[in-house]
Every structure is written in C-alpha cells, then in structure tokens.
mmCIF file of C-alpha atoms in Angstrom:
data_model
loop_
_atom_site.group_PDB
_atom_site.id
_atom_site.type_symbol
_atom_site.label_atom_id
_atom_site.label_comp_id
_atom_site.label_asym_id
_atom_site.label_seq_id
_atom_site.Cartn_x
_atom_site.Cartn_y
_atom_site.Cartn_z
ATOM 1 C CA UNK A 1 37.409 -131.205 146.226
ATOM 2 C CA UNK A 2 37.069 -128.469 143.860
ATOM 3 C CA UNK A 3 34.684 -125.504 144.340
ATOM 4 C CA UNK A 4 32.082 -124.901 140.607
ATOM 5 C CA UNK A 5 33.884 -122.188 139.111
ATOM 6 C CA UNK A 6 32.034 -118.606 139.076
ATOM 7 C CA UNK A 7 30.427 -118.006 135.562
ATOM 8 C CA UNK A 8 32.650 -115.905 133.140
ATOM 9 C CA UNK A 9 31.107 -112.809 131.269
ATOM 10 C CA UNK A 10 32.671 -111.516 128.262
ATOM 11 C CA UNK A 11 36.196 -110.808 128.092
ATOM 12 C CA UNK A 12 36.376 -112.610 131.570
ATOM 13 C CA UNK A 13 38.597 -115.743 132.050
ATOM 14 C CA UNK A 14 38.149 -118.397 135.230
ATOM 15 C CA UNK A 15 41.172 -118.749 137.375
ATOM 16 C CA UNK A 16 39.349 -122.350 137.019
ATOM 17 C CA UNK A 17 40.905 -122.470 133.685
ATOM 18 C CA UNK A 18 44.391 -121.816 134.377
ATOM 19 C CA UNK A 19 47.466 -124.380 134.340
ATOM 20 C CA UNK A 20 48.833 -126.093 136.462
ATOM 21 C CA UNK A 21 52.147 -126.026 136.379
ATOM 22 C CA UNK A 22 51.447 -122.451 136.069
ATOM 23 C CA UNK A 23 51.875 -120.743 133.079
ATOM 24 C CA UNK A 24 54.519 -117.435 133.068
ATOM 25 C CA UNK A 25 54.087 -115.583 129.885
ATOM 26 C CA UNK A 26 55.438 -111.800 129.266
ATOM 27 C CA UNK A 27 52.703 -109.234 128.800
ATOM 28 C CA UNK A 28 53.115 -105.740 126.886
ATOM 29 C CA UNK A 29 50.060 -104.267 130.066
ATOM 30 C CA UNK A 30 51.046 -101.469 132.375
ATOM 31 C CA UNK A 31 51.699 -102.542 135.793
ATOM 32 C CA UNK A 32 52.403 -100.418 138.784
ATOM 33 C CA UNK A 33 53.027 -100.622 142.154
ATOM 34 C CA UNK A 34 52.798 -97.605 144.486
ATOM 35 C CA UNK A 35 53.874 -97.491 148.415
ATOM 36 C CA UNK A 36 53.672 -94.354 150.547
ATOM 37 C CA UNK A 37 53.025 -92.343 147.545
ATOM 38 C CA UNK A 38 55.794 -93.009 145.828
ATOM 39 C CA UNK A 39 55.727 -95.230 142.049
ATOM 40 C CA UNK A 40 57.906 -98.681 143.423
ATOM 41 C CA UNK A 41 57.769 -100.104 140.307
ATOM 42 C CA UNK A 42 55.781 -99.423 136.472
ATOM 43 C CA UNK A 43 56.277 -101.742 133.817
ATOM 44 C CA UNK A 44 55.157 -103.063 130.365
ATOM 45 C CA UNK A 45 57.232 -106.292 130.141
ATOM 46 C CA UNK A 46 55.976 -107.928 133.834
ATOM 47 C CA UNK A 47 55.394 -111.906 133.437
ATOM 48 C CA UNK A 48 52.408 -112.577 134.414
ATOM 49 C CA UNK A 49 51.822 -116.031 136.158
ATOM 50 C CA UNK A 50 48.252 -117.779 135.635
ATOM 51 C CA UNK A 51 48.034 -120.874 137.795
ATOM 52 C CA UNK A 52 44.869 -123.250 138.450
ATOM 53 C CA UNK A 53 42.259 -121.548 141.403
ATOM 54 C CA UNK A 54 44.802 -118.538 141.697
ATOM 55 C CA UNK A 55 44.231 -114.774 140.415
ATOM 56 C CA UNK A 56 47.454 -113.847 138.097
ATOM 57 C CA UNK A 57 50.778 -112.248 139.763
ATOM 58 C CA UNK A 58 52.867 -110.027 137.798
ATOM 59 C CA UNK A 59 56.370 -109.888 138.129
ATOM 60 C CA UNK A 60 57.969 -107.332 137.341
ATOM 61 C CA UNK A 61 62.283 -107.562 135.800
ATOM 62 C CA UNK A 62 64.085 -105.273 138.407
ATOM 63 C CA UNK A 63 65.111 -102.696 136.183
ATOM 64 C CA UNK A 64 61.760 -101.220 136.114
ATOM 65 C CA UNK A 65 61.634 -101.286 139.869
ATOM 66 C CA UNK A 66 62.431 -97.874 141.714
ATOM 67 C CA UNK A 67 66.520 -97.777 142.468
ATOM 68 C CA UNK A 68 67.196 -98.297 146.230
ATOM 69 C CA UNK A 69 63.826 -99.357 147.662
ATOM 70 C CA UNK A 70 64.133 -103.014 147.656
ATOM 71 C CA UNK A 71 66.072 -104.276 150.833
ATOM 72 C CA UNK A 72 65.996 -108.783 151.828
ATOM 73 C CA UNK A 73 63.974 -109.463 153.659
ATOM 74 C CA UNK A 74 64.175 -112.210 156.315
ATOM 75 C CA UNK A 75 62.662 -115.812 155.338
ATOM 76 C CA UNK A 76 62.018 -117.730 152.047
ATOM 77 C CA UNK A 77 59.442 -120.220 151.031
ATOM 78 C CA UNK A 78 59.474 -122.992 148.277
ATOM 79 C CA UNK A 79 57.037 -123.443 145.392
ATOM 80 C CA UNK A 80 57.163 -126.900 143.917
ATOM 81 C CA UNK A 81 57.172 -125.086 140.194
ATOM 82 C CA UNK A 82 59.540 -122.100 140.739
ATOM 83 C CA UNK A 83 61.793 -123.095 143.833
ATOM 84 C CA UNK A 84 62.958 -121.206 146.496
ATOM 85 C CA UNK A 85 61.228 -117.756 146.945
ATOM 86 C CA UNK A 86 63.551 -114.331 148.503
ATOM 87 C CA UNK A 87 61.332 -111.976 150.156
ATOM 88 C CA UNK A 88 61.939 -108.089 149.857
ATOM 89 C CA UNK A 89 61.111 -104.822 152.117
ATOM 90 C CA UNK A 90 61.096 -101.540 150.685
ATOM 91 C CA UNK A 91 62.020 -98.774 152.250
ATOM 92 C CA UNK A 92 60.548 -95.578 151.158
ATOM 93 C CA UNK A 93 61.216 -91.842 152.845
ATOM 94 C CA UNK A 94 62.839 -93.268 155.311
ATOM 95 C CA UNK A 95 60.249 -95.873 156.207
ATOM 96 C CA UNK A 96 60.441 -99.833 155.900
ATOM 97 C CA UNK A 97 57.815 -101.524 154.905
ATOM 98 C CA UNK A 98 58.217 -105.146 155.424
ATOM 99 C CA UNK A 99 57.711 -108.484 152.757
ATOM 100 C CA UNK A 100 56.360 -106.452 150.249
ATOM 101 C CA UNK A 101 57.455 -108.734 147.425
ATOM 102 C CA UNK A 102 59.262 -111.748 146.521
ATOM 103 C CA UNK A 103 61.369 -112.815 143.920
ATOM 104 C CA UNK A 104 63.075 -115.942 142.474
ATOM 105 C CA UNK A 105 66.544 -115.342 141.974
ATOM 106 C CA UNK A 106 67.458 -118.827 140.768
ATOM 107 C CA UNK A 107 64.462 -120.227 139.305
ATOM 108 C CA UNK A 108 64.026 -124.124 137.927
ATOM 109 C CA UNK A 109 63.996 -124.637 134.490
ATOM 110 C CA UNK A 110 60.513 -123.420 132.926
ATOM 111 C CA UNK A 111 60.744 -119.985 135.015
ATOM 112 C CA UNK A 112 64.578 -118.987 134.057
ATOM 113 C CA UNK A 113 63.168 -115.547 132.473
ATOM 114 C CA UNK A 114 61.593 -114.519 136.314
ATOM 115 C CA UNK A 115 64.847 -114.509 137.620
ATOM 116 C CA UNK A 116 65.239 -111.406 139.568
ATOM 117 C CA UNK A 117 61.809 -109.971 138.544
ATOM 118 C CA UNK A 118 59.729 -109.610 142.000
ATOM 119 C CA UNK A 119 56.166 -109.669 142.632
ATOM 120 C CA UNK A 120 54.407 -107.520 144.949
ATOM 121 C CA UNK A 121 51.708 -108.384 147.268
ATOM 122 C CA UNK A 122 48.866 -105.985 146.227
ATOM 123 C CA UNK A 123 47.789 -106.354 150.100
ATOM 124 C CA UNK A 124 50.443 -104.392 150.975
ATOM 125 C CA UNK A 125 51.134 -101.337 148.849
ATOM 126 C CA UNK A 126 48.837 -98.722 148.965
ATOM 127 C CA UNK A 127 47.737 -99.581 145.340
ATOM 128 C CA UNK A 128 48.474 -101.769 142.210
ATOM 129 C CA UNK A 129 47.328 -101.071 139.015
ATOM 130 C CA UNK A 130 46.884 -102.942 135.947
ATOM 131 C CA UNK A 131 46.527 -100.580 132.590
ATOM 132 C CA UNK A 132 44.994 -98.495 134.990
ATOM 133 C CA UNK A 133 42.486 -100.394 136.973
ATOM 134 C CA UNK A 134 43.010 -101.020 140.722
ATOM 135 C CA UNK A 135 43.546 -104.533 141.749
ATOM 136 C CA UNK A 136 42.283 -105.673 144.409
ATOM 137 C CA UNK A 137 43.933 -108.572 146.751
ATOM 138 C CA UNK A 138 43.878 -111.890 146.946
ATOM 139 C CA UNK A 139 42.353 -113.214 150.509
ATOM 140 C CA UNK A 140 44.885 -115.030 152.920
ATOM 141 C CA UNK A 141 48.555 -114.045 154.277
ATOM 142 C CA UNK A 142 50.557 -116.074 152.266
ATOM 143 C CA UNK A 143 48.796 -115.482 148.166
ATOM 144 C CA UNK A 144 49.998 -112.256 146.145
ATOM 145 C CA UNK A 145 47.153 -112.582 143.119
ATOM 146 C CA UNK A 146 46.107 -109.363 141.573
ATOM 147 C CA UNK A 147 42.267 -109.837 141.130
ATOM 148 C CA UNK A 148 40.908 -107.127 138.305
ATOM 149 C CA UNK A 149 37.672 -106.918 136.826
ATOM 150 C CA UNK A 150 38.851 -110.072 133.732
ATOM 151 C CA UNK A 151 38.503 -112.774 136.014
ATOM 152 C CA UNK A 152 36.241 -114.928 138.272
ATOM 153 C CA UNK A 153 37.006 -117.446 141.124
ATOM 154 C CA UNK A 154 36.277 -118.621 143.299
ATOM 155 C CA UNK A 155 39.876 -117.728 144.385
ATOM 156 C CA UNK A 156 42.020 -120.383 146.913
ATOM 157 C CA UNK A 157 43.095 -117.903 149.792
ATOM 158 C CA UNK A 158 39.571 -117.682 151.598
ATOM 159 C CA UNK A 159 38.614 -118.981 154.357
ATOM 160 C CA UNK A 160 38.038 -123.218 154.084
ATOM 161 C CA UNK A 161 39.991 -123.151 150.520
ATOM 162 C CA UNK A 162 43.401 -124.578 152.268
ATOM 163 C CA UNK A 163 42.596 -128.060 150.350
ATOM 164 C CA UNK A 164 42.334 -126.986 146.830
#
C-alpha cells in the first residue's frame, strides 16, 4: 500500500514520480560533502539516482573525492538494480569516521557508469550541499537520499514505511 503523494509546488518534483528501476542520470549541479571540516568530496558530474518513494542520491566518480580519506569498510549489501554495494570510512585528521558512503564497484548492466563513484550518507557528514543548499537526510539507518527544497514525499525510511 502506497502512501498519497505530498502535493508538488513549482519547480518541485514527487519522489512519487520517480522510476523504478531507478533512473541514474549525470548532472552538471555542485555537490559537496564535508566531514570534520574538511571538503570530502565537490563535484559537477555526480549521477544522481531518482528511484520510486526515495529522495535522489548523488554519486559522486572518485576522482573528485578528497585523496586518502576513503578507507573499506566492513560489510556490503545488495540492491536488486545495482548489485552488490562496498561500504567506505573516511578518515579525516586522524579520525575515522565509519560507513560514510558506499559505492558499486562492479555494477549490473544499466549502472556501468557508477562504477567506483560513492555516495555519501548525508546523515553522517557534518553537511551536504547541493548548488549550495543544505540537504537534509533521509529518515532510517539503512537510506542515503539527499532531501532539498525540489522535492516532496512522503519519503520510505520513516517510521511504518518498511512495506512500500
């Protein structure tokens, strides 16, 4: 059972009206990641992935990712549309700061061009931006969706969303 989607205003889009399989398109916006006050990773070429009841996650190609911060992580998880997921800490001054981000360093056909690129949990930097507007997380331990001001949920991660 499907929640009724929040009303858009302009220049808004529903999560409601995403794909599923998920779309994965490359956008020319200005993402950034930031962790103990350092810049992890700033981009213009992240893919950002739109997928039904889900706020967008932006992955961005490890060469615009900080040199040296990313360390594996233990664990991995498997998405049905992307395969299997590696999970990274960074380590910043000194300090590790676990499952910050995950990757998909083999993806299935549909996804090749994330390959390597890694998204970041907005949850657990200090801040995310996107062309300068702080993000705000998506609820739940397990969902990395960048929520900004262009779209509306109701967004699968709350509490009693599980069967989306």
């Amino acid at each position: 059972m499907h929640p009724r989607p929040d009303p858009t205003g302009p220049g808004q889009e529903s999560v409601w009206d995403y794909p599923r399989p998920p779309s994965a398109d490359v956008t020319p916006r200005r993402v950034e990641a930031v962790l103990g006050g350092a810049v992890l990773a700033s981009t213009d070429r992240a893919a950002r992935v739109c997928e039904t009841s889900h706020p967008p996650v932006f992955y961005i190609p490890r060469e615009d990712i900080a040199d040296g911060v990313l360390q594996r992580a233990d664990g991995a998880s498997w998405c049905e549309w992307k395969g299997v997921a590696t999970y990274w800490d960074a380590v910043v001054d000194g300090v590790r700061h676990p499952a910050v981000g995950w990757s998909y360093e083999n993806p299935t056909e549909g996804y090749r061009h994330l390959r390597g690129a890694v998204a970041f949990y907005p949850s657990k930097l200090d801040r995310a931006t996107v062309d300068g507007e702080v993000v705000r997380s998506q609820a739940g331990d397990f969902y990395g969706g960048w929520i900004t001001d262009e779209v509306v949920g109701p967004f699968k991660g709350e509490a009693g969303t599980r069967g989306w």
